[in-house]
Amino acid sequence: MDDRTVAPRLKYQLVIFDFDGTLADSFPFFQSVYNGLADKHGLRRVEGDQAAQLRSMGTREIMRYIGMPAWKMPVVSKSFIGMMSENAASIALFDGVADALLALFDAGVVLAVVSSNSEHNVRRVLGPGLSSLFSHFECGMSVFGKASRIRKVVKQSRVGAGEALYVGDQGTDAEASAKAGVAFGAVAWGYAPPEVLRAHGPVDEFESVSAMLAALLIAPATAGSGPD
């Protein structure tokens, strides 16, 4: 009998990941330091169940709610990134992310990160082993400036835009994908709830990390059985 397992078929040649809320479970840390940042930069504090309410808002709505003008965002982001750098060891990847990245890499998917966080923080949380799986890191831009970085990664990877997917957890990720002309995959485990991301019309919705992996690596049936 001949029983051969065929390699999985790739739904996308290039998968670009957001970092915070997509690969890394950094929101609890952000919650723990936010009010300190708010006091330092003259923003509205968030107390009690207000954090849950904010999750249903878009980024621009949140900025208006906390009283953060666009010009102040880079300053606040720099403060947060610095605090995260000092506490990177306490921030974990979501369960299953490490195994999923390894499986995608082994299957031949080109991996990249486009994140408003710093490359230093991204690499520290991933660790050297997982970082080595990524062909491109485009980091440190505004949350509203991801589209050009996504296009840059697609160009450098020499794949068609139709062969690329950007995976993220916020409306700004969906908007950046649309501007860059690539498909958007929405994760259910990040900052924005699924119903908010669904309004942006993602091509894929991933309920779990394992579901994401199954969707991206389409396993063929076991190759033929028959006489030797």
XYZ file of N, CA and C in Angstrom, residues 66-219:
462
model
N -10.697 60.218 25.000
C -9.679 60.448 26.024
C -9.016 61.809 25.881
N -9.416 62.566 24.857
C -8.874 63.911 24.681
C -7.461 63.942 24.153
N -7.168 63.062 23.194
C -5.822 63.023 22.621
C -5.849 63.522 21.186
N -5.359 64.736 20.924
C -5.259 65.216 19.546
C -4.216 64.421 18.782
N -4.329 64.422 17.464
C -3.426 63.622 16.639
C -1.959 63.974 16.869
N -1.676 65.255 17.124
C -0.279 65.654 17.271
C 0.365 65.049 18.526
N -0.485 64.675 19.498
C 0.046 64.138 20.747
C 0.288 62.631 20.675
N -0.307 61.958 19.695
C -0.192 60.494 19.629
C 1.259 60.004 19.576
N 2.143 60.586 18.752
C 3.526 60.083 18.725
C 4.226 60.187 20.079
N 3.931 61.237 20.827
C 4.570 61.415 22.140
C 4.083 60.353 23.115
N 2.763 60.125 23.127
C 2.191 59.122 24.021
C 2.672 57.723 23.620
N 2.703 57.458 22.330
C 3.164 56.153 21.843
C 4.608 55.900 22.247
N 5.435 56.937 22.149
C 6.843 56.784 22.538
C 6.960 56.431 24.020
N 6.134 57.064 24.835
C 6.159 56.756 26.270
C 5.762 55.307 26.521
N 4.692 54.863 25.862
C 4.230 53.495 26.043
C 5.261 52.488 25.562
N 5.843 52.740 24.399
C 6.832 51.816 23.852
C 8.032 51.701 24.788
N 8.430 52.832 25.395
C 9.526 52.801 26.356
C 9.184 51.983 27.584
N 7.955 52.126 28.090
C 7.528 51.343 29.253
C 7.456 49.863 28.911
N 6.990 49.558 27.705
C 6.911 48.160 27.294
C 8.297 47.552 27.159
N 9.248 48.340 26.674
C 10.618 47.854 26.548
C 11.181 47.426 27.900
N 10.826 48.166 28.930
C 11.307 47.854 30.270
C 10.616 46.637 30.870
N 9.476 46.256 30.290
C 8.677 45.165 30.867
C 8.391 44.053 29.856
N 9.186 43.983 28.802
C 8.916 43.027 27.730
C 8.881 41.588 28.223
N 9.672 41.289 29.240
C 9.730 39.909 29.737
C 8.410 39.452 30.333
N 7.550 40.409 30.719
C 6.276 40.049 31.342
C 5.147 39.903 30.329
N 5.426 40.136 29.056
C 4.396 40.096 28.017
C 4.550 38.807 27.216
N 3.443 38.070 27.111
C 3.478 36.760 26.469
C 2.780 36.791 25.112
N 3.133 35.854 24.270
C 2.382 35.616 23.048
C 1.079 34.906 23.409
N 0.067 35.068 22.577
C -1.164 34.325 22.782
C -0.882 32.828 22.647
N -1.664 32.027 23.356
C -1.497 30.579 23.295
C -1.595 30.082 21.850
N -0.657 29.266 21.473
C -0.669 28.662 20.149
C 0.039 29.455 19.072
N 0.379 30.720 19.346
C 1.000 31.561 18.320
C 2.360 31.016 17.898
N 3.174 30.619 18.857
C 4.512 30.129 18.508
C 4.425 28.923 17.577
N 3.588 27.959 17.915
C 3.447 26.762 17.082
C 2.884 27.111 15.701
N 1.940 28.061 15.661
C 1.352 28.464 14.380
C 2.397 29.114 13.482
N 3.228 29.969 14.037
C 4.271 30.615 13.243
C 5.255 29.589 12.691
N 5.622 28.638 13.517
C 6.542 27.590 13.062
C 5.925 26.765 11.929
N 4.634 26.445 12.070
C 3.956 25.650 11.042
C 3.854 26.421 9.731
N 3.541 27.708 9.810
C 3.448 28.524 8.596
C 4.809 28.626 7.914
N 5.835 28.863 8.694
C 7.190 28.967 8.139
C 7.609 27.652 7.491
N 7.365 26.554 8.175
C 7.752 25.244 7.645
C 7.015 24.922 6.345
N 5.807 25.469 6.199
C 5.027 25.219 4.988
C 5.455 26.117 3.823
N 6.333 27.077 4.099
C 6.833 27.947 3.038
C 6.180 29.305 2.950
N 5.367 29.674 3.946
C 4.753 30.998 3.963
C 5.810 32.037 4.338
N 5.855 33.147 3.622
C 6.721 34.268 3.993
C 6.016 35.040 5.105
N 6.706 35.258 6.205
C 6.134 35.924 7.374
C 6.713 37.326 7.535
N 5.858 38.258 7.964
C 6.291 39.638 8.195
C 5.487 40.233 9.341
N 6.021 41.288 9.925
C 5.329 42.061 10.951
C 5.254 43.511 10.500
N 4.062 44.093 10.575
C 3.884 45.536 10.415
C 3.178 46.010 11.674
N 3.880 46.782 12.490
C 3.363 47.160 13.806
C 3.772 48.578 14.169
N 2.891 49.254 14.895
C 3.235 50.582 15.395
C 4.184 50.491 16.596
N 4.327 49.318 17.162
C 5.298 49.120 18.238
C 6.701 49.119 17.641
N 7.707 49.153 18.492
C 9.084 49.200 18.002
C 9.562 47.801 17.618
N 10.464 47.738 16.662
C 11.048 46.447 16.292
C 11.763 45.810 17.476
N 12.388 46.621 18.300
C 13.075 46.112 19.491
C 12.096 45.357 20.385
N 10.931 45.956 20.654
C 9.948 45.297 21.513
C 9.389 44.039 20.863
N 9.098 44.124 19.573
C 8.555 42.965 18.863
C 9.527 41.796 18.940
N 10.783 42.063 18.662
C 11.782 40.990 18.682
C 11.989 40.444 20.095
N 11.940 41.292 21.099
C 12.137 40.823 22.471
C 11.017 39.897 22.912
N 9.785 40.241 22.577
C 8.663 39.400 22.988
C 8.646 38.098 22.189
N 8.932 38.173 20.897
C 8.991 36.964 20.087
C 10.143 36.061 20.519
N 11.258 36.657 20.880
C 12.453 35.883 21.167
C 13.230 35.627 19.886
N 14.515 35.317 20.000
C 15.355 35.173 18.814
C 14.915 34.051 17.878
N 14.433 32.942 18.423
C 14.029 31.822 17.581
C 12.870 32.166 16.670
N 11.798 32.712 17.224
C 10.639 33.079 16.415
C 10.931 34.287 15.535
N 11.732 35.208 16.031
C 12.084 36.379 15.214
C 12.774 35.967 13.929
N 13.553 34.898 13.993
C 14.298 34.456 12.817
C 13.389 33.908 11.721
N 12.125 33.623 12.052
C 11.182 33.114 11.060
C 10.655 34.222 10.148
N 10.803 35.462 10.567
C 10.219 36.595 9.846
C 11.218 37.182 8.850
N 10.729 37.398 7.642
C 11.566 37.981 6.591
C 11.587 39.502 6.640
N 10.535 40.105 7.221
C 10.417 41.565 7.216
C 9.843 42.056 8.536
N 10.440 43.121 9.056
C 9.898 43.859 10.198
C 9.744 45.317 9.762
N 8.513 45.799 9.754
C 8.252 47.214 9.500
C 7.522 47.742 10.727
N 8.219 48.523 11.539
C 7.708 48.883 12.857
C 7.907 50.371 13.143
N 7.172 50.841 14.150
C 7.392 52.181 14.665
C 6.631 53.287 13.996
N 5.692 52.955 13.110
C 4.909 53.993 12.439
C 3.649 54.303 13.247
N 2.925 55.344 12.860
C 1.626 55.644 13.440
C 0.658 54.511 13.110
N -0.351 54.334 13.958
C -1.372 53.328 13.654
C -2.114 53.675 12.370
N -2.041 54.946 11.942
C -2.687 55.365 10.700
C -1.727 55.313 9.506
N -0.516 54.843 9.729
C 0.487 54.847 8.666
C 0.936 53.469 8.216
N 0.114 52.457 8.466
C 0.534 51.094 8.163
C 0.434 50.732 6.680
N -0.460 51.389 5.950
C -0.712 50.986 4.564
C 0.559 51.018 3.718
N 1.337 52.081 3.838
C 2.548 52.194 3.018
C 3.563 51.118 3.390
N 3.592 50.743 4.679
C 4.526 49.703 5.117
C 4.074 48.330 4.609
N 2.759 48.103 4.580
C 2.250 46.843 4.032
C 2.624 46.742 2.559
N 2.408 47.829 1.815
C 2.777 47.827 0.394
C 4.273 47.564 0.223
N 5.090 48.143 1.085
C 6.542 47.955 1.017
C 6.907 46.484 1.201
N 6.281 45.835 2.186
C 6.567 44.418 2.450
C 6.150 43.559 1.257
N 4.977 43.850 0.697
C 4.501 43.094 -0.464
C 5.485 43.234 -1.619
N 5.940 44.456 -1.865
C 6.890 44.699 -2.962
C 8.203 43.966 -2.719
N 8.724 44.060 -1.504
C 9.995 43.415 -1.191
C 9.892 41.898 -1.247
N 8.701 41.368 -0.949
C 8.510 39.924 -0.959
C 8.307 39.369 -2.364
N 8.070 40.272 -3.325
C 7.899 39.880 -4.721
C 6.736 38.906 -4.912
N 5.655 39.189 -4.231
C 4.420 38.445 -4.438
C 3.351 39.434 -4.894
N 2.315 38.914 -5.502
C 1.213 39.782 -5.875
C 0.396 40.166 -4.657
N -0.230 41.329 -4.714
C -1.047 41.766 -3.584
C -2.141 40.753 -3.268
N -2.635 40.061 -4.278
C -3.668 39.059 -4.074
C -3.178 37.809 -3.373
N -1.867 37.679 -3.226
C -1.282 36.528 -2.538
C -0.863 36.864 -1.113
N -1.248 38.052 -0.651
C -0.845 38.518 0.678
C -2.058 38.729 1.574
N -1.856 38.539 2.863
C -2.890 38.740 3.879
C -2.292 39.524 5.036
N -3.034 40.526 5.514
C -2.626 41.224 6.737
C -3.574 40.793 7.849
N -3.025 40.320 8.943
C -3.803 39.798 10.063
C -3.722 40.785 11.220
N -4.876 41.258 11.705
C -4.877 42.246 12.773
C -6.118 42.188 13.632
N -6.146 43.094 14.607
C -7.221 43.043 15.611
C -7.950 44.371 15.783
N -7.695 45.353 14.902
C -8.353 46.642 15.046
C -8.825 47.171 13.691
N -9.762 48.115 13.766
C -10.288 48.715 12.551
C -9.227 49.395 11.724
N -8.235 49.988 12.373
C -7.157 50.642 11.626
C -6.351 49.629 10.821
N -6.282 48.388 11.291
C -5.607 47.345 10.526
C -6.393 47.033 9.250
N -7.712 46.951 9.397
C -8.560 46.698 8.229
C -8.452 47.836 7.226
N -8.450 49.075 7.719
C -8.340 50.231 6.831
C -7.000 50.238 6.091
N -5.938 49.887 6.801
C -4.610 49.853 6.179
C -4.549 48.775 5.103
N -5.136 47.616 5.374
C -5.164 46.540 4.389
C -5.871 46.993 3.119
N -7.026 47.645 3.300
C -7.796 48.104 2.137
C -6.998 49.113 1.314
N -6.329 50.038 1.985
C -5.523 51.029 1.274
C -4.352 50.390 0.533
N -3.803 49.331 1.126
C -2.653 48.665 0.519
C -3.063 47.661 -0.553
N -4.360 47.378 -0.621
C -4.840 46.455 -1.644
C -4.617 44.993 -1.335
N -4.518 44.660 -0.037
C -4.362 43.255 0.347
C -5.542 42.837 1.217
N -5.766 41.538 1.302
C -6.859 41.002 2.097
C -6.593 41.210 3.585
N -7.671 41.317 4.357
C -7.554 41.489 5.803
C -8.151 40.292 6.511
N -7.406 39.757 7.466
C -7.885 38.684 8.324
C -8.064 39.203 9.738
N -9.276 39.096 10.275
C -9.602 39.635 11.599
C -9.516 38.547 12.655
N -8.814 38.829 13.741
C -8.715 37.864 14.837
C -9.732 38.198 15.921
N -10.244 37.162 16.569
C -11.279 37.341 17.580
C -10.714 37.494 18.982
N -9.402 37.334 19.145
C -8.813 37.328 20.477
C -8.105 38.630 20.831
N -8.194 39.639 19.982
C -7.457 40.871 20.221
C -8.264 41.957 20.889
N -7.933 43.205 20.555
C -8.533 44.345 21.245
C -9.987 44.576 20.834
N -10.246 44.717 19.564
C -11.604 45.009 19.106
C -12.424 43.724 19.044
N -13.672 43.759 19.483
C -14.519 42.568 19.408
C -14.853 42.223 17.959
N -15.178 40.952 17.693
C -15.406 40.503 16.313
C -16.461 41.306 15.566
N -17.549 41.712 16.263
C -18.610 42.432 15.558
C -18.143 43.788 15.042
N -17.186 44.398 15.722
C -16.632 45.673 15.264
C -15.787 45.450 14.011
N -14.948 44.421 14.036
C -14.097 44.130 12.884
C -14.927 43.652 11.699
N -16.020 42.955 11.982
C -16.867 42.434 10.903
C -17.435 43.572 10.057
N -17.635 44.722 10.657
C -18.167 45.867 9.918
C -17.206 46.343 8.838
N -15.929 45.957 8.940
C -14.930 46.347 7.943
C -14.827 45.341 6.800
N -15.620 44.285 6.851
C -15.633 43.310 5.761
C -14.363 42.514 5.584
N -13.845 41.878 6.638
C -12.625 41.078 6.475
C -12.855 39.906 5.524
N -11.823 39.532 4.817
C -11.899 38.366 3.942
C -11.957 37.093 4.770
N -11.252 37.095 5.895
C -11.232 35.953 6.802
C -11.478 36.427 8.226
N -12.174 35.612 9.005
C -12.334 35.820 10.442
C -11.790 34.592 11.153
N -10.925 34.816 12.119
C -10.295 33.715 12.836
C -10.754 33.714 14.294
N -11.476 32.666 14.675
C -12.002 32.570 16.037
C -10.923 32.174 17.039
N -9.901 31.505 16.557
C -8.825 31.042 17.426
C -7.548 30.938 16.600
N -6.431 30.795 17.294
C -5.153 30.655 16.587
C -5.156 29.365 15.773
N -5.690 28.295 16.341
C -5.726 27.025 15.608
C -6.609 27.118 14.372
N -7.712 27.870 14.472
C -8.591 28.060 13.315
C -7.882 28.879 12.237
N -7.085 29.846 12.652
C -6.310 30.636 11.692
C -5.336 29.738 10.931
N -4.634 28.899 11.662
C -3.665 28.020 11.019
C -4.353 27.071 10.040
N -5.480 26.515 10.448
C -6.208 25.592 9.569
C -6.690 26.291 8.313
N -7.068 27.568 8.434
C -7.552 28.310 7.266
C -6.421 28.677 6.318
N -5.252 28.947 6.861
C -4.134 29.392 6.027
C -3.377 28.234 5.387
N -3.387 27.089 6.041
C -2.747 25.894 5.490
C -3.838 24.887 5.171
N -4.206 24.808 3.919
C -5.303 23.939 3.515
C -4.747 22.552 3.256
N -5.059 21.629 4.144
C -4.503 20.295 4.046
C -5.209 19.476 2.989
